[in-house]
Amino acid sequence: MEFPPILILAIIWLLIAPVLSAAKKQQAKNAKTGAAKQSGARVPKKQPETGNSTHVTPEPARPTVMQPSITFTEHDDSVYQGSMNAVTGEGYDPCHDEQLAPLTQAETAVPAAAEGTPGLQLSFTGNEVVRGFVMSEILTRK
């Protein structure tokens, strides 16, 4: 009897996966205790609980309101100058101001008044009534 290769791979994976998972958990546990020993903190030992123990260890106070690290107004460009506050002239083009003149003229121009003719022009001549009837028949057929 010959096993398919995928079945052999599945059996190998089922044998190796629990071992790798246990090794990963042990490594995470070792890293956690190693970091605590390096920082000088003690790893707390589990103490058996007694029924009348009311001692609670307070946690250090942490700020609850987050404050922004920078503040700026609407027209403040100092935020964008980088860490060395360099004036790079980015966004400023001293050579092509004449190319902007048509744009400002287009923005300030008053649009022309629209013509007084209505968009829907109705006419009740014989030809237009027949044309309307034919169009209604075309549009309503299935």
PDB file of C-alpha atoms in Angstrom:
ATOM      1  CA  MET A   1       0.000   0.000   0.000  1.00  0.00           C
ATOM      2  CA  GLU A   2       1.382   3.408  -1.016  1.00  0.00           C
ATOM      3  CA  PHE A   3       0.661   6.592   0.976  1.00  0.00           C
ATOM      4  CA  PRO A   4       0.105   9.847  -0.893  1.00  0.00           C
ATOM      5  CA  PRO A   5       2.893  12.420  -0.251  1.00  0.00           C
ATOM      6  CA  ILE A   6       0.479  14.973   1.238  1.00  0.00           C
ATOM      7  CA  LEU A   7      -0.607  12.447   3.863  1.00  0.00           C
ATOM      8  CA  ILE A   8       3.007  11.802   4.849  1.00  0.00           C
ATOM      9  CA  LEU A   9       3.618  15.565   5.189  1.00  0.00           C
ATOM     10  CA  ALA A  10       0.467  15.948   7.300  1.00  0.00           C
ATOM     11  CA  ILE A  11       1.608  13.191   9.687  1.00  0.00           C
ATOM     12  CA  ILE A  12       5.064  14.757  10.038  1.00  0.00           C
ATOM     13  CA  TRP A  13       3.493  18.175  10.698  1.00  0.00           C
ATOM     14  CA  LEU A  14       1.209  16.700  13.371  1.00  0.00           C
ATOM     15  CA  LEU A  15       4.241  15.225  15.122  1.00  0.00           C
ATOM     16  CA  ILE A  16       6.453  18.335  14.939  1.00  0.00           C
ATOM     17  CA  ALA A  17       3.874  21.121  15.576  1.00  0.00           C
ATOM     18  CA  PRO A  18       3.350  20.442  19.335  1.00  0.00           C
ATOM     19  CA  VAL A  19       7.112  20.322  19.935  1.00  0.00           C
ATOM     20  CA  LEU A  20       7.639  23.659  18.157  1.00  0.00           C
ATOM     21  CA  SER A  21       4.712  25.215  20.029  1.00  0.00           C
ATOM     22  CA  ALA A  22       6.103  24.145  23.402  1.00  0.00           C
ATOM     23  CA  ALA A  23       9.556  25.471  22.469  1.00  0.00           C
ATOM     24  CA  LYS A  24       8.069  28.810  21.445  1.00  0.00           C
ATOM     25  CA  LYS A  25       6.157  29.122  24.722  1.00  0.00           C
ATOM     26  CA  GLN A  26       9.284  28.283  26.723  1.00  0.00           C
ATOM     27  CA  GLN A  27      11.313  30.835  24.766  1.00  0.00           C
ATOM     28  CA  ALA A  28       8.704  33.557  25.429  1.00  0.00           C
ATOM     29  CA  LYS A  29       8.695  32.662  29.118  1.00  0.00           C
ATOM     30  CA  ASN A  30      12.503  32.818  29.273  1.00  0.00           C
ATOM     31  CA  ALA A  31      12.557  36.177  27.483  1.00  0.00           C
ATOM     32  CA  LYS A  32       9.994  37.567  29.918  1.00  0.00           C
ATOM     33  CA  THR A  33      11.938  36.509  33.006  1.00  0.00           C
ATOM     34  CA  GLY A  34      15.267  37.539  31.445  1.00  0.00           C
ATOM     35  CA  ALA A  35      14.010  41.061  30.747  1.00  0.00           C
ATOM     36  CA  ALA A  36      12.767  41.357  34.318  1.00  0.00           C
ATOM     37  CA  LYS A  37      16.153  40.263  35.706  1.00  0.00           C
ATOM     38  CA  GLN A  38      18.036  42.699  33.458  1.00  0.00           C
ATOM     39  CA  SER A  39      15.944  45.673  34.505  1.00  0.00           C
ATOM     40  CA  GLY A  40      16.658  44.931  38.167  1.00  0.00           C
ATOM     41  CA  ALA A  41      13.065  44.138  38.995  1.00  0.00           C
ATOM     42  CA  ARG A  42      12.220  41.113  41.033  1.00  0.00           C
ATOM     43  CA  VAL A  43      10.090  38.415  39.537  1.00  0.00           C
ATOM     44  CA  PRO A  44       7.235  38.126  42.017  1.00  0.00           C
ATOM     45  CA  LYS A  45       6.720  34.709  43.489  1.00  0.00           C
ATOM     46  CA  LYS A  46       3.263  33.351  43.768  1.00  0.00           C
ATOM     47  CA  GLN A  47       2.088  33.495  47.340  1.00  0.00           C
ATOM     48  CA  PRO A  48      -0.662  31.281  48.616  1.00  0.00           C
ATOM     49  CA  GLU A  49      -3.798  33.259  49.247  1.00  0.00           C
ATOM     50  CA  THR A  50      -5.243  33.435  52.701  1.00  0.00           C
ATOM     51  CA  GLY A  51      -8.832  34.203  53.448  1.00  0.00           C
ATOM     52  CA  ASN A  52      -8.251  37.412  55.454  1.00  0.00           C
ATOM     53  CA  SER A  53      -5.430  38.987  53.449  1.00  0.00           C
ATOM     54  CA  THR A  54      -6.329  42.571  52.481  1.00  0.00           C
ATOM     55  CA  HIS A  55      -2.897  43.795  51.354  1.00  0.00           C
ATOM     56  CA  VAL A  56      -3.060  45.203  47.811  1.00  0.00           C
ATOM     57  CA  THR A  57       0.050  46.401  45.992  1.00  0.00           C
ATOM     58  CA  PRO A  58      -0.650  49.762  44.328  1.00  0.00           C
ATOM     59  CA  GLU A  59       0.359  50.196  40.695  1.00  0.00           C
ATOM     60  CA  PRO A  60       2.363  53.274  39.690  1.00  0.00           C
ATOM     61  CA  ALA A  61       0.221  56.183  38.529  1.00  0.00           C
ATOM     62  CA  ARG A  62       0.165  56.708  34.754  1.00  0.00           C
ATOM     63  CA  PRO A  63      -1.029  59.817  32.937  1.00  0.00           C
ATOM     64  CA  THR A  64      -4.480  59.265  31.530  1.00  0.00           C
ATOM     65  CA  VAL A  65      -4.661  62.250  29.173  1.00  0.00           C
ATOM     66  CA  MET A  66      -2.461  62.170  26.096  1.00  0.00           C
ATOM     67  CA  GLN A  67      -0.868  65.479  25.190  1.00  0.00           C
ATOM     68  CA  PRO A  68       0.265  66.266  21.629  1.00  0.00           C
ATOM     69  CA  SER A  69       4.016  66.529  21.218  1.00  0.00           C
ATOM     70  CA  ILE A  70       3.832  69.587  18.925  1.00  0.00           C
ATOM     71  CA  THR A  71       1.359  72.402  18.520  1.00  0.00           C
ATOM     72  CA  PHE A  72       0.995  74.813  15.642  1.00  0.00           C
ATOM     73  CA  THR A  73      -1.419  77.321  14.257  1.00  0.00           C
ATOM     74  CA  GLU A  74      -3.007  77.254  10.826  1.00  0.00           C
ATOM     75  CA  HIS A  75      -0.246  79.240   9.092  1.00  0.00           C
ATOM     76  CA  ASP A  76       2.790  78.062  11.032  1.00  0.00           C
ATOM     77  CA  ASP A  77       5.432  76.554   8.727  1.00  0.00           C
ATOM     78  CA  SER A  78       8.047  75.991  11.429  1.00  0.00           C
ATOM     79  CA  VAL A  79       6.781  72.449  11.930  1.00  0.00           C
ATOM     80  CA  TYR A  80       7.829  71.494   8.405  1.00  0.00           C
ATOM     81  CA  GLN A  81      11.410  72.781   8.573  1.00  0.00           C
ATOM     82  CA  GLY A  82      12.863  69.489   9.754  1.00  0.00           C
ATOM     83  CA  SER A  83      15.049  68.776  12.734  1.00  0.00           C
ATOM     84  CA  MET A  84      17.655  71.421  11.837  1.00  0.00           C
ATOM     85  CA  ASN A  85      15.167  74.225  11.081  1.00  0.00           C
ATOM     86  CA  ALA A  86      16.644  74.645   7.607  1.00  0.00           C
ATOM     87  CA  VAL A  87      15.038  77.106   5.192  1.00  0.00           C
ATOM     88  CA  THR A  88      14.946  75.055   2.001  1.00  0.00           C
ATOM     89  CA  GLY A  89      12.613  77.215  -0.091  1.00  0.00           C
ATOM     90  CA  GLU A  90      10.502  74.179  -0.847  1.00  0.00           C
ATOM     91  CA  GLY A  91       7.287  75.146  -2.603  1.00  0.00           C
ATOM     92  CA  TYR A  92       8.519  78.600  -3.586  1.00  0.00           C
ATOM     93  CA  ASP A  93       9.150  79.237  -7.310  1.00  0.00           C
ATOM     94  CA  PRO A  94      10.714  82.661  -7.961  1.00  0.00           C
ATOM     95  CA  CYS A  95      11.208  82.074 -11.705  1.00  0.00           C
ATOM     96  CA  HIS A  96       7.723  81.385 -12.997  1.00  0.00           C
ATOM     97  CA  ASP A  97       5.410  83.980 -11.490  1.00  0.00           C
ATOM     98  CA  GLU A  98       4.334  85.045 -14.990  1.00  0.00           C
ATOM     99  CA  GLN A  99       2.810  81.582 -15.513  1.00  0.00           C
ATOM    100  CA  LEU A 100       0.498  82.127 -12.547  1.00  0.00           C
ATOM    101  CA  ALA A 101      -0.987  85.351 -13.956  1.00  0.00           C
ATOM    102  CA  PRO A 102      -3.515  83.610 -16.277  1.00  0.00           C
ATOM    103  CA  LEU A 103      -4.680  81.454 -13.374  1.00  0.00           C
ATOM    104  CA  THR A 104      -5.399  84.410 -11.137  1.00  0.00           C
ATOM    105  CA  GLN A 105      -7.200  86.167 -14.005  1.00  0.00           C
ATOM    106  CA  ALA A 106      -9.339  83.061 -14.553  1.00  0.00           C
ATOM    107  CA  GLU A 107     -10.208  82.914 -10.851  1.00  0.00           C
ATOM    108  CA  THR A 108     -11.255  86.548 -10.685  1.00  0.00           C
ATOM    109  CA  ALA A 109     -13.168  86.600 -13.988  1.00  0.00           C
ATOM    110  CA  VAL A 110     -16.960  86.886 -13.715  1.00  0.00           C
ATOM    111  CA  PRO A 111     -18.760  84.131 -15.629  1.00  0.00           C
ATOM    112  CA  ALA A 112     -20.883  85.236 -18.589  1.00  0.00           C
ATOM    113  CA  ALA A 113     -24.626  85.375 -18.083  1.00  0.00           C
ATOM    114  CA  ALA A 114     -26.529  82.334 -19.361  1.00  0.00           C
ATOM    115  CA  GLU A 115     -28.776  82.750 -22.394  1.00  0.00           C
ATOM    116  CA  GLY A 116     -32.483  83.202 -21.809  1.00  0.00           C
ATOM    117  CA  THR A 117     -33.640  80.204 -23.880  1.00  0.00           C
ATOM    118  CA  PRO A 118     -35.156  77.384 -21.858  1.00  0.00           C
ATOM    119  CA  GLY A 119     -33.674  73.901 -22.060  1.00  0.00           C
ATOM    120  CA  LEU A 120     -37.030  72.214 -22.753  1.00  0.00           C
ATOM    121  CA  GLN A 121     -38.698  73.543 -25.875  1.00  0.00           C
ATOM    122  CA  LEU A 122     -42.224  72.250 -26.326  1.00  0.00           C
ATOM    123  CA  SER A 123     -44.097  72.510 -29.592  1.00  0.00           C
ATOM    124  CA  PHE A 124     -47.605  71.146 -30.316  1.00  0.00           C
ATOM    125  CA  THR A 125     -47.531  70.953 -34.088  1.00  0.00           C
ATOM    126  CA  GLY A 126     -48.903  67.830 -35.794  1.00  0.00           C
ATOM    127  CA  ASN A 127     -45.455  66.520 -36.584  1.00  0.00           C
ATOM    128  CA  GLU A 128     -44.262  66.885 -32.961  1.00  0.00           C
ATOM    129  CA  VAL A 129     -47.381  65.145 -31.559  1.00  0.00           C
ATOM    130  CA  VAL A 130     -46.817  62.132 -33.849  1.00  0.00           C
ATOM    131  CA  ARG A 131     -43.152  62.083 -32.942  1.00  0.00           C
ATOM    132  CA  GLY A 132     -44.033  62.124 -29.219  1.00  0.00           C
ATOM    133  CA  PHE A 133     -46.531  59.266 -29.664  1.00  0.00           C
ATOM    134  CA  VAL A 134     -43.966  57.130 -31.493  1.00  0.00           C
ATOM    135  CA  MET A 135     -41.327  57.826 -28.836  1.00  0.00           C
ATOM    136  CA  SER A 136     -43.752  56.864 -26.022  1.00  0.00           C
ATOM    137  CA  GLU A 137     -44.534  53.570 -27.793  1.00  0.00           C
ATOM    138  CA  ILE A 138     -40.835  52.815 -28.201  1.00  0.00           C
ATOM    139  CA  LEU A 139     -40.060  53.580 -24.563  1.00  0.00           C
ATOM    140  CA  THR A 140     -42.996  51.582 -23.125  1.00  0.00           C
ATOM    141  CA  ARG A 141     -42.545  48.352 -25.097  1.00  0.00           C
ATOM    142  CA  LYS A 142     -40.918  45.404 -23.411  1.00  0.00           C
TER     143      LYS A 142
END
